mmCIF file of C-alpha atoms in Angstrom:
data_model
loop_
_atom_site.group_PDB
_atom_site.id
_atom_site.type_symbol
_atom_site.label_atom_id
_atom_site.label_comp_id
_atom_site.label_asym_id
_atom_site.label_seq_id
_atom_site.Cartn_x
_atom_site.Cartn_y
_atom_site.Cartn_z
ATOM 1 C CA ALA A 11 38.676 33.363 -19.523
ATOM 2 C CA GLN A 12 40.552 30.116 -19.236
ATOM 3 C CA LYS A 13 41.624 28.273 -22.351
ATOM 4 C CA VAL A 14 43.654 25.162 -23.089
ATOM 5 C CA THR A 15 45.038 24.408 -26.527
ATOM 6 C CA GLN A 16 46.287 21.016 -27.606
ATOM 7 C CA ALA A 17 47.368 21.659 -31.150
ATOM 8 C CA GLN A 18 48.141 18.028 -31.949
ATOM 9 C CA THR A 19 44.906 16.276 -32.799
ATOM 10 C CA GLU A 20 46.424 12.876 -33.537
ATOM 11 C CA ILE A 21 49.906 11.424 -33.212
ATOM 12 C CA SER A 22 51.123 8.018 -34.344
ATOM 13 C CA VAL A 23 54.408 6.571 -33.189
ATOM 14 C CA VAL A 24 56.102 3.230 -33.400
ATOM 15 C CA GLU A 25 56.556 1.330 -30.152
ATOM 16 C CA LYS A 26 59.634 2.371 -28.136
ATOM 17 C CA GLU A 27 59.723 5.841 -29.645
ATOM 18 C CA ASP A 28 59.531 8.870 -27.376
ATOM 19 C CA VAL A 29 56.594 11.204 -27.880
ATOM 20 C CA THR A 30 55.732 14.642 -26.529
ATOM 21 C CA LEU A 31 52.187 15.937 -26.230
ATOM 22 C CA ASP A 32 51.903 19.702 -26.236
ATOM 23 C CA CYS A 33 49.644 21.810 -24.045
ATOM 24 C CA VAL A 34 49.402 25.593 -24.055
ATOM 25 C CA TYR A 35 47.124 27.387 -21.630
ATOM 26 C CA GLU A 36 45.711 30.859 -21.135
ATOM 27 C CA THR A 37 44.635 32.373 -17.849
ATOM 28 C CA ARG A 38 44.764 35.729 -16.118
ATOM 29 C CA ASP A 39 44.905 34.124 -12.696
ATOM 30 C CA THR A 40 48.167 34.022 -10.795
ATOM 31 C CA THR A 41 47.073 30.905 -8.971
ATOM 32 C CA TYR A 42 45.939 28.034 -11.138
ATOM 33 C CA TYR A 43 46.183 24.283 -11.485
ATOM 34 C CA LEU A 44 47.113 22.192 -14.486
ATOM 35 C CA PHE A 45 46.238 18.564 -15.064
ATOM 36 C CA TRP A 46 46.773 15.726 -17.499
ATOM 37 C CA TYR A 47 44.224 12.965 -17.912
ATOM 38 C CA LYS A 48 44.313 9.816 -20.042
ATOM 39 C CA GLN A 49 41.188 8.427 -21.708
ATOM 40 C CA PRO A 50 41.619 4.829 -22.911
ATOM 41 C CA PRO A 51 39.064 3.286 -25.283
ATOM 42 C CA SER A 52 36.945 2.166 -22.318
ATOM 43 C CA GLY A 53 35.953 5.793 -21.779
ATOM 44 C CA GLU A 54 36.862 6.756 -18.235
ATOM 45 C CA LEU A 55 39.381 9.542 -17.708
ATOM 46 C CA VAL A 56 42.363 8.570 -15.617
ATOM 47 C CA PHE A 57 44.101 11.261 -13.573
ATOM 48 C CA LEU A 58 47.835 11.453 -14.312
ATOM 49 C CA ILE A 59 49.197 14.591 -12.687
ATOM 50 C CA ARG A 60 48.297 17.924 -11.083
ATOM 51 C CA ARG A 61 50.568 20.963 -10.952
ATOM 52 C CA ASN A 62 49.936 24.298 -9.288
ATOM 53 C CA SER A 63 51.196 27.536 -10.762
ATOM 54 C CA PHE A 64 53.837 28.021 -8.081
ATOM 55 C CA ASP A 65 55.538 24.719 -8.700
ATOM 56 C CA GLU A 66 57.529 24.770 -11.931
ATOM 57 C CA GLN A 67 59.609 21.788 -11.032
ATOM 58 C CA ASN A 68 59.499 19.141 -13.725
ATOM 59 C CA GLU A 69 58.242 15.749 -12.697
ATOM 60 C CA ILE A 70 59.085 12.243 -13.775
ATOM 61 C CA SER A 71 57.013 9.186 -13.041
ATOM 62 C CA GLY A 72 58.370 6.065 -14.654
ATOM 63 C CA ARG A 73 58.177 6.555 -18.413
ATOM 64 C CA TYR A 74 56.110 9.738 -18.009
ATOM 65 C CA SER A 75 57.542 13.214 -17.545
ATOM 66 C CA TRP A 76 56.045 16.681 -17.512
ATOM 67 C CA ASN A 77 57.656 20.000 -18.411
ATOM 68 C CA PHE A 78 55.905 23.052 -16.936
ATOM 69 C CA GLN A 79 57.104 26.416 -18.241
ATOM 70 C CA LYS A 80 55.226 29.522 -17.112
ATOM 71 C CA SER A 81 57.257 31.711 -19.455
ATOM 72 C CA THR A 82 55.651 30.015 -22.452
ATOM 73 C CA SER A 83 52.396 28.990 -20.702
ATOM 74 C CA SER A 84 53.048 25.390 -21.560
ATOM 75 C CA PHE A 85 52.681 22.117 -19.724
ATOM 76 C CA ASN A 86 53.997 19.416 -22.041
ATOM 77 C CA PHE A 87 53.855 15.698 -21.449
ATOM 78 C CA THR A 88 56.483 13.240 -22.663
ATOM 79 C CA ILE A 89 56.189 9.478 -22.822
ATOM 80 C CA THR A 90 59.533 7.731 -23.097
ATOM 81 C CA ALA A 91 59.831 4.367 -24.848
ATOM 82 C CA SER A 92 56.143 4.319 -25.753
ATOM 83 C CA GLN A 93 54.136 1.113 -25.510
ATOM 84 C CA VAL A 94 50.956 -0.058 -27.200
ATOM 85 C CA VAL A 95 49.131 0.323 -23.873
ATOM 86 C CA ASP A 96 49.841 4.052 -24.026
ATOM 87 C CA SER A 97 47.405 4.359 -26.930
ATOM 88 C CA ALA A 98 44.638 6.663 -25.700
ATOM 89 C CA VAL A 99 43.360 10.211 -25.874
ATOM 90 C CA TYR A 100 45.250 12.536 -23.564
ATOM 91 C CA PHE A 101 43.678 15.686 -22.168
ATOM 92 C CA CYS A 102 45.327 18.696 -20.640
ATOM 93 C CA ALA A 103 43.108 20.712 -18.284
ATOM 94 C CA LEU A 104 43.206 23.956 -16.328
ATOM 95 C CA SER A 105 41.460 25.247 -13.238
ATOM 96 C CA GLY A 106 42.033 28.890 -12.498
ATOM 97 C CA GLY A 107 41.629 31.199 -9.565
ATOM 98 C CA SER A 108 41.598 29.760 -6.108
ATOM 99 C CA GLY A 109 40.650 26.393 -7.475
ATOM 100 C CA ASN A 110 36.954 26.858 -7.122
ATOM 101 C CA THR A 111 36.516 27.292 -10.848
ATOM 102 C CA PRO A 112 35.680 24.165 -12.821
ATOM 103 C CA LEU A 113 38.115 22.360 -15.046
ATOM 104 C CA VAL A 114 38.552 23.556 -18.604
ATOM 105 C CA PHE A 115 39.792 20.827 -20.914
ATOM 106 C CA GLY A 116 41.722 20.969 -24.127
ATOM 107 C CA LYS A 117 40.359 19.106 -27.139
ATOM 108 C CA GLY A 118 42.678 16.198 -26.489
ATOM 109 C CA THR A 119 45.433 14.448 -28.440
ATOM 110 C CA ARG A 120 44.803 10.942 -29.721
ATOM 111 C CA LEU A 121 47.994 8.904 -29.417
ATOM 112 C CA SER A 122 48.352 5.677 -31.351
ATOM 113 C CA VAL A 123 51.334 3.502 -30.580
ATOM 114 C CA ILE A 124 51.952 0.928 -33.265
ATOM 115 C CA ALA A 125 53.688 -2.349 -32.500
ATOM 116 C CA LYS B 3 38.250 0.639 -3.141
ATOM 117 C CA ALA B 4 35.385 0.829 -5.613
ATOM 118 C CA GLY B 5 35.634 3.480 -8.276
ATOM 119 C CA VAL B 6 33.032 5.875 -9.585
ATOM 120 C CA THR B 7 30.002 3.992 -10.837
ATOM 121 C CA GLN B 8 27.715 5.353 -13.515
ATOM 122 C CA THR B 9 24.464 3.782 -14.608
ATOM 123 C CA PRO B 10 23.297 2.972 -17.123
ATOM 124 C CA ARG B 11 26.248 2.539 -19.501
ATOM 125 C CA TYR B 12 24.139 3.033 -22.604
ATOM 126 C CA LEU B 13 20.823 4.722 -23.268
ATOM 127 C CA ILE B 14 18.781 5.263 -26.385
ATOM 128 C CA LYS B 15 16.041 7.858 -26.278
ATOM 129 C CA THR B 16 13.965 9.815 -28.752
ATOM 130 C CA ARG B 17 13.589 13.556 -29.112
ATOM 131 C CA GLY B 18 11.339 15.157 -26.531
ATOM 132 C CA GLN B 19 11.824 12.477 -23.902
ATOM 133 C CA GLN B 20 13.645 13.005 -20.647
ATOM 134 C CA VAL B 21 16.424 10.975 -19.077
ATOM 135 C CA THR B 22 18.008 10.504 -15.672
ATOM 136 C CA LEU B 23 21.606 9.390 -15.243
ATOM 137 C CA SER B 24 23.066 8.172 -11.978
ATOM 138 C CA CYS B 25 26.502 8.452 -10.424
ATOM 139 C CA SER B 26 27.868 6.852 -7.259
ATOM 140 C CA PRO B 27 31.127 8.469 -6.161
ATOM 141 C CA ILE B 28 34.094 6.862 -4.528
ATOM 142 C CA SER B 29 33.376 6.199 -0.866
ATOM 143 C CA GLY B 30 34.289 9.276 1.163
ATOM 144 C CA HIS B 31 34.180 11.661 -1.775
ATOM 145 C CA ARG B 32 31.691 14.452 -1.278
ATOM 146 C CA SER B 33 32.036 16.280 -4.573
ATOM 147 C CA VAL B 34 30.476 15.078 -7.812
ATOM 148 C CA SER B 35 30.954 16.829 -11.139
ATOM 149 C CA TRP B 36 29.280 16.099 -14.442
ATOM 150 C CA TYR B 37 30.734 16.586 -17.912
ATOM 151 C CA GLN B 38 29.418 16.217 -21.435
ATOM 152 C CA GLN B 39 31.790 14.864 -24.071
ATOM 153 C CA THR B 40 31.051 15.199 -27.780
ATOM 154 C CA PRO B 41 33.345 14.931 -30.821
ATOM 155 C CA GLY B 42 32.665 18.553 -31.762
ATOM 156 C CA GLN B 43 32.753 20.359 -28.427
ATOM 157 C CA GLY B 44 35.032 18.055 -26.483
ATOM 158 C CA LEU B 45 34.695 17.848 -22.716
ATOM 159 C CA GLN B 46 32.427 20.471 -21.237
ATOM 160 C CA PHE B 47 31.607 21.028 -17.585
ATOM 161 C CA LEU B 48 27.943 20.734 -16.667
ATOM 162 C CA PHE B 49 27.795 21.214 -12.904
ATOM 163 C CA GLU B 50 29.337 20.295 -9.578
ATOM 164 C CA TYR B 51 27.625 19.257 -6.372
ATOM 165 C CA PHE B 52 29.175 19.225 -2.931
ATOM 166 C CA SER B 53 27.293 18.301 0.228
ATOM 167 C CA GLU B 54 23.999 18.327 -1.673
ATOM 168 C CA THR B 55 24.544 21.898 -2.923
ATOM 169 C CA GLN B 56 25.298 22.964 -6.465
ATOM 170 C CA ARG B 57 28.655 24.747 -6.300
ATOM 171 C CA ASN B 58 29.283 25.484 -9.945
ATOM 172 C CA LYS B 59 27.326 25.388 -13.159
ATOM 173 C CA GLY B 60 28.507 25.356 -16.741
ATOM 174 C CA ASN B 61 26.968 27.059 -19.726
ATOM 175 C CA PHE B 62 24.146 24.665 -20.485
ATOM 176 C CA PRO B 63 20.423 25.317 -20.841
ATOM 177 C CA GLY B 64 18.017 24.777 -17.987
ATOM 178 C CA ARG B 65 16.977 21.450 -19.506
ATOM 179 C CA PHE B 66 20.062 20.065 -17.815
ATOM 180 C CA SER B 67 19.685 19.726 -14.072
ATOM 181 C CA GLY B 68 21.134 17.689 -11.285
ATOM 182 C CA ARG B 69 20.974 16.890 -7.644
ATOM 183 C CA GLN B 70 22.989 15.194 -4.959
ATOM 184 C CA PHE B 71 21.744 13.055 -2.135
ATOM 185 C CA SER B 72 22.926 12.845 1.453
ATOM 186 C CA ASN B 73 25.046 9.776 0.619
ATOM 187 C CA SER B 74 26.821 11.852 -2.084
ATOM 188 C CA ARG B 75 25.235 9.908 -4.932
ATOM 189 C CA SER B 76 24.215 12.212 -7.739
ATOM 190 C CA GLU B 77 21.751 12.230 -10.584
ATOM 191 C CA MET B 78 21.534 14.408 -13.624
ATOM 192 C CA ASN B 79 18.385 14.921 -15.613
ATOM 193 C CA VAL B 80 17.932 16.128 -19.150
ATOM 194 C CA SER B 81 14.441 17.070 -20.216
ATOM 195 C CA THR B 82 13.017 17.574 -23.686
ATOM 196 C CA LEU B 83 15.893 15.752 -25.312
ATOM 197 C CA GLU B 84 17.351 17.106 -28.536
ATOM 198 C CA LEU B 85 19.502 15.355 -31.127
ATOM 199 C CA GLY B 86 22.453 17.459 -29.998
ATOM 200 C CA ASP B 87 22.276 15.941 -26.532
ATOM 201 C CA SER B 88 23.762 12.735 -27.902
ATOM 202 C CA ALA B 89 27.025 12.449 -26.022
ATOM 203 C CA LEU B 90 29.099 10.594 -23.464
ATOM 204 C CA TYR B 91 28.178 11.918 -20.015
ATOM 205 C CA LEU B 92 30.966 11.552 -17.500
ATOM 206 C CA CYS B 93 30.729 11.824 -13.764
ATOM 207 C CA ALA B 94 33.746 12.558 -11.582
ATOM 208 C CA SER B 95 34.170 12.552 -7.845
ATOM 209 C CA SER B 96 36.708 14.161 -5.557
ATOM 210 C CA PHE B 97 37.183 14.521 -1.841
ATOM 211 C CA GLY B 98 36.983 18.313 -1.821
ATOM 212 C CA THR B 99 35.183 20.837 -3.924
ATOM 213 C CA GLY B 100 36.571 22.839 -6.811
ATOM 214 C CA GLY B 101 38.406 22.243 -10.030
ATOM 215 C CA ASN B 102 41.788 22.115 -8.306
ATOM 216 C CA GLN B 103 41.019 18.687 -6.886
ATOM 217 C CA PRO B 104 42.167 15.586 -8.767
ATOM 218 C CA GLN B 105 38.997 14.029 -10.040
ATOM 219 C CA HIS B 106 38.210 10.364 -10.469
ATOM 220 C CA PHE B 107 35.976 9.576 -13.395
ATOM 221 C CA GLY B 108 33.466 6.873 -14.089
ATOM 222 C CA ASP B 109 33.142 4.976 -17.360
ATOM 223 C CA GLY B 110 30.377 7.299 -18.511
ATOM 224 C CA THR B 111 26.871 6.926 -19.862
ATOM 225 C CA ARG B 112 26.612 7.007 -23.621
ATOM 226 C CA LEU B 113 23.331 8.666 -24.543
ATOM 227 C CA SER B 114 22.012 8.405 -28.082
ATOM 228 C CA ILE B 115 19.042 10.441 -29.229
ATOM 229 C CA LEU B 116 17.075 9.183 -32.216
#
Protein backbone atom coordinates (compact mmCIF):
# COMPACT_ATOMS: atom_id res chain seq x y z
CA ALA A 1 0.00 0.00 0.00
CA GLN A 2 1.10 3.53 -0.70
CA LYS A 3 1.42 6.00 2.14
CA VAL A 4 2.60 9.58 2.48
CA THR A 5 3.44 11.13 5.83
CA GLN A 6 3.77 14.84 6.42
CA ALA A 7 4.63 14.99 10.08
CA GLN A 8 4.47 18.78 10.33
CA THR A 9 0.85 19.80 10.69
CA GLU A 10 1.47 23.53 10.96
CA ILE A 11 4.55 25.72 10.61
CA SER A 12 4.84 29.44 11.25
CA VAL A 13 7.80 31.46 10.07
CA VAL A 14 8.65 35.11 9.84
CA GLU A 15 8.97 36.58 6.36
CA LYS A 16 12.38 36.03 4.72
CA GLU A 17 13.12 32.94 6.77
CA ASP A 18 13.84 29.66 5.02
CA VAL A 19 11.48 26.78 5.72
CA THR A 20 11.56 23.08 4.89
CA LEU A 21 8.46 20.94 4.59
CA ASP A 22 9.04 17.26 5.19
CA CYS A 23 7.55 14.38 3.24
CA VAL A 24 8.18 10.69 3.84
CA TYR A 25 6.61 8.07 1.61
CA GLU A 26 6.09 4.33 1.60
CA THR A 27 5.71 2.15 -1.46
CA ARG A 28 6.76 -1.29 -2.61
CA ASP A 29 6.86 -0.20 -6.24
CA THR A 30 10.18 0.41 -7.93
CA THR A 31 8.58 2.88 -10.30
CA TYR A 32 6.61 5.67 -8.69
CA TYR A 33 5.96 9.38 -8.94
CA LEU A 34 6.09 12.04 -6.27
CA PHE A 35 4.36 15.39 -6.33
CA TRP A 36 3.99 18.59 -4.36
CA TYR A 37 0.85 20.69 -4.55
CA LYS A 38 0.01 24.04 -2.95
CA GLN A 39 -3.49 24.85 -1.72
CA PRO A 40 -4.01 28.58 -1.09
CA PRO A 41 -7.07 29.79 0.85
CA SER A 42 -9.09 29.93 -2.37
CA GLY A 43 -9.17 26.13 -2.38
CA GLU A 44 -7.73 24.92 -5.66
CA LEU A 45 -4.60 22.78 -5.59
CA VAL A 46 -1.74 24.13 -7.63
CA PHE A 47 0.76 21.68 -9.10
CA LEU A 48 4.35 22.50 -8.13
CA ILE A 49 6.54 19.58 -9.14
CA ARG A 50 6.59 15.94 -10.24
CA ARG A 51 9.49 13.55 -9.74
CA ASN A 52 9.81 9.96 -10.88
CA SER A 53 11.63 7.36 -8.83
CA PHE A 54 14.55 7.15 -11.24
CA ASP A 55 15.38 10.82 -11.06
CA GLU A 56 17.02 11.71 -7.76
CA GLN A 57 18.43 14.95 -9.00
CA ASN A 58 17.46 17.85 -6.78
CA GLU A 59 15.57 20.65 -8.41
CA ILE A 60 15.48 24.38 -7.87
CA SER A 61 12.84 26.71 -9.20
CA GLY A 62 13.28 30.26 -8.04
CA ARG A 63 12.85 30.28 -4.27
CA TYR A 64 11.62 26.67 -4.27
CA SER A 65 13.85 23.61 -4.09
CA TRP A 66 13.19 19.92 -3.65
CA ASN A 67 15.43 17.25 -2.13
CA PHE A 68 14.57 13.68 -3.20
CA GLN A 69 16.38 10.93 -1.30
CA LYS A 70 15.38 7.33 -2.02
CA SER A 71 17.63 6.06 0.76
CA THR A 72 15.40 7.72 3.34
CA SER A 73 12.18 7.67 1.26
CA SER A 74 11.90 11.41 1.57
CA PHE A 75 10.97 14.20 -0.79
CA ASN A 76 11.41 17.44 1.13
CA PHE A 77 10.47 20.89 -0.06
CA THR A 78 12.34 24.06 0.90
CA ILE A 79 11.18 27.62 0.43
CA THR A 80 13.99 30.14 0.62
CA ALA A 81 13.34 33.70 1.82
CA SER A 82 9.67 32.98 2.49
CA GLN A 83 7.01 35.54 1.61
CA VAL A 84 3.50 36.14 2.90
CA VAL A 85 2.14 34.86 -0.42
CA ASP A 86 3.67 31.47 0.37
CA SER A 87 1.10 31.00 3.14
CA ALA A 88 -0.93 27.95 2.13
CA VAL A 89 -1.37 24.26 2.80
CA TYR A 90 1.21 22.15 1.01
CA PHE A 91 0.54 18.55 0.05
CA CYS A 92 2.97 15.84 -0.87
CA ALA A 93 1.51 13.04 -3.00
CA LEU A 94 2.54 9.67 -4.40
CA SER A 95 1.44 7.57 -7.34
CA GLY A 96 2.90 4.10 -7.44
CA GLY A 97 3.31 1.37 -9.99
CA SER A 98 3.28 2.25 -13.62
CA GLY A 99 1.46 5.45 -12.88
CA ASN A 100 -1.98 4.06 -13.37
CA THR A 101 -2.66 4.07 -9.65
CA PRO A 102 -4.37 7.15 -8.26
CA LEU A 103 -2.64 9.79 -6.22
CA VAL A 104 -2.28 9.25 -2.49
CA PHE A 105 -1.92 12.50 -0.58
CA GLY A 106 -0.33 13.29 2.72
CA LYS A 107 -2.36 15.18 5.31
CA GLY A 108 -0.72 18.44 4.33
CA THR A 109 1.36 21.06 6.13
CA ARG A 110 -0.18 24.45 6.79
CA LEU A 111 2.48 27.14 6.35
CA SER A 112 1.90 30.60 7.76
CA VAL A 113 4.36 33.29 6.83
CA ILE A 114 4.12 36.30 9.09
CA ALA A 115 5.12 39.75 7.91
CA LYS B 1 -6.35 28.97 -21.44
CA ALA B 2 -9.32 28.45 -19.14
CA GLY B 3 -8.72 26.35 -16.07
CA VAL B 4 -10.82 23.61 -14.55
CA THR B 5 -14.31 24.86 -13.80
CA GLN B 6 -16.47 23.39 -11.08
CA THR B 7 -20.08 24.27 -10.44
CA PRO B 8 -21.63 25.12 -8.17
CA ARG B 9 -19.10 26.59 -5.72
CA TYR B 10 -21.33 26.05 -2.71
CA LEU B 11 -24.22 23.72 -1.97
CA ILE B 12 -26.37 23.15 1.06
CA LYS B 13 -28.42 19.99 1.21
CA THR B 14 -30.21 17.96 3.85
CA ARG B 15 -29.76 14.33 4.78
CA GLY B 16 -31.32 11.88 2.36
CA GLN B 17 -31.22 14.20 -0.63
CA GLN B 18 -29.02 13.67 -3.64
CA VAL B 19 -26.64 16.06 -5.36
CA THR B 20 -24.89 16.41 -8.69
CA LEU B 21 -21.62 18.29 -9.08
CA SER B 22 -20.18 19.34 -12.41
CA CYS B 23 -16.64 19.68 -13.69
CA SER B 24 -15.38 21.09 -16.99
CA PRO B 25 -11.75 20.17 -17.62
CA ILE B 26 -9.08 22.20 -19.31
CA SER B 27 -9.58 22.14 -23.07
CA GLY B 28 -7.80 19.11 -24.52
CA HIS B 29 -7.64 17.22 -21.25
CA ARG B 30 -9.36 13.87 -21.43
CA SER B 31 -8.92 12.67 -17.87
CA VAL B 32 -11.02 13.90 -14.97
CA SER B 33 -10.47 12.81 -11.38
CA TRP B 34 -12.57 13.58 -8.34
CA TYR B 35 -11.38 13.96 -4.76
CA GLN B 36 -13.08 14.50 -1.42
CA GLN B 37 -11.34 16.75 1.10
CA THR B 38 -12.34 16.77 4.76
CA PRO B 39 -10.47 18.02 7.85
CA GLY B 40 -10.38 14.51 9.32
CA GLN B 41 -9.57 12.32 6.33
CA GLY B 42 -7.70 14.81 4.18
CA LEU B 43 -7.72 14.39 0.41
CA GLN B 44 -9.17 11.11 -0.76
CA PHE B 45 -9.49 9.86 -4.31
CA LEU B 46 -13.02 9.13 -5.48
CA PHE B 47 -12.69 8.09 -9.12
CA GLU B 48 -11.09 8.87 -12.45
CA TYR B 49 -12.68 9.00 -15.88
CA PHE B 50 -10.86 8.91 -19.18
CA SER B 51 -12.60 8.90 -22.55
CA GLU B 52 -15.96 8.35 -20.87
CA THR B 53 -14.73 5.23 -19.03
CA GLN B 54 -14.10 4.89 -15.33
CA ARG B 55 -10.42 3.97 -15.00
CA ASN B 56 -9.99 3.93 -11.26
CA LYS B 57 -12.22 4.01 -8.22
CA GLY B 58 -11.42 4.84 -4.63
CA ASN B 59 -12.81 3.26 -1.50
CA PHE B 60 -16.16 4.98 -1.31
CA PRO B 61 -19.65 3.51 -1.07
CA GLY B 62 -21.83 3.04 -4.11
CA ARG B 63 -23.75 6.20 -3.21
CA PHE B 64 -20.92 8.03 -4.92
CA SER B 65 -21.00 7.73 -8.68
CA GLY B 66 -19.80 9.64 -11.67
CA ARG B 67 -19.79 9.85 -15.40
CA GLN B 68 -17.97 11.58 -18.20
CA PHE B 69 -19.40 12.93 -21.40
CA SER B 70 -17.96 12.91 -24.90
CA ASN B 71 -16.69 16.48 -24.45
CA SER B 72 -14.75 15.30 -21.34
CA ARG B 73 -17.01 17.19 -18.94
CA SER B 74 -17.73 15.14 -15.87
CA GLU B 75 -20.39 14.93 -13.21
CA MET B 76 -20.39 13.22 -9.87
CA ASN B 77 -23.51 12.25 -8.02
CA VAL B 78 -24.01 11.49 -4.36
CA SER B 79 -27.28 9.89 -3.37
CA THR B 80 -28.87 9.56 0.05
CA LEU B 81 -26.66 12.24 1.53
CA GLU B 82 -25.24 11.75 5.01
CA LEU B 83 -23.81 14.32 7.40
CA GLY B 84 -20.36 12.85 6.80
CA ASP B 85 -20.55 13.77 3.13
CA SER B 86 -19.97 17.40 4.05
CA ALA B 87 -16.70 18.19 2.35
CA LEU B 88 -14.87 20.11 -0.35
CA TYR B 89 -15.13 18.12 -3.59
CA LEU B 90 -12.27 18.79 -5.96
CA CYS B 91 -12.09 17.94 -9.61
CA ALA B 92 -8.79 17.65 -11.46
CA SER B 93 -8.02 17.23 -15.12
CA SER B 94 -4.98 15.97 -16.97
CA PHE B 95 -4.08 15.21 -20.54
CA GLY B 96 -3.40 11.51 -19.96
CA THR B 97 -4.77 8.96 -17.59
CA GLY B 98 -3.24 7.78 -14.34
CA GLY B 99 -1.91 9.26 -11.16
CA ASN B 100 1.51 9.95 -12.68
CA GLN B 101 0.11 12.85 -14.68
CA PRO B 102 0.33 16.37 -13.25
CA GLN B 103 -3.22 17.28 -12.44
CA HIS B 104 -4.86 20.67 -12.65
CA PHE B 105 -7.48 21.31 -10.03
CA GLY B 106 -10.60 23.40 -9.93
CA ASP B 107 -11.66 25.61 -7.03
CA GLY B 108 -13.92 22.87 -5.68
CA THR B 109 -17.53 22.58 -4.62
CA ARG B 110 -18.12 22.97 -0.92
CA LEU B 111 -21.00 20.72 0.06
CA SER B 112 -22.68 21.16 3.43
CA ILE B 113 -25.20 18.65 4.71
CA LEU B 114 -27.68 19.81 7.34
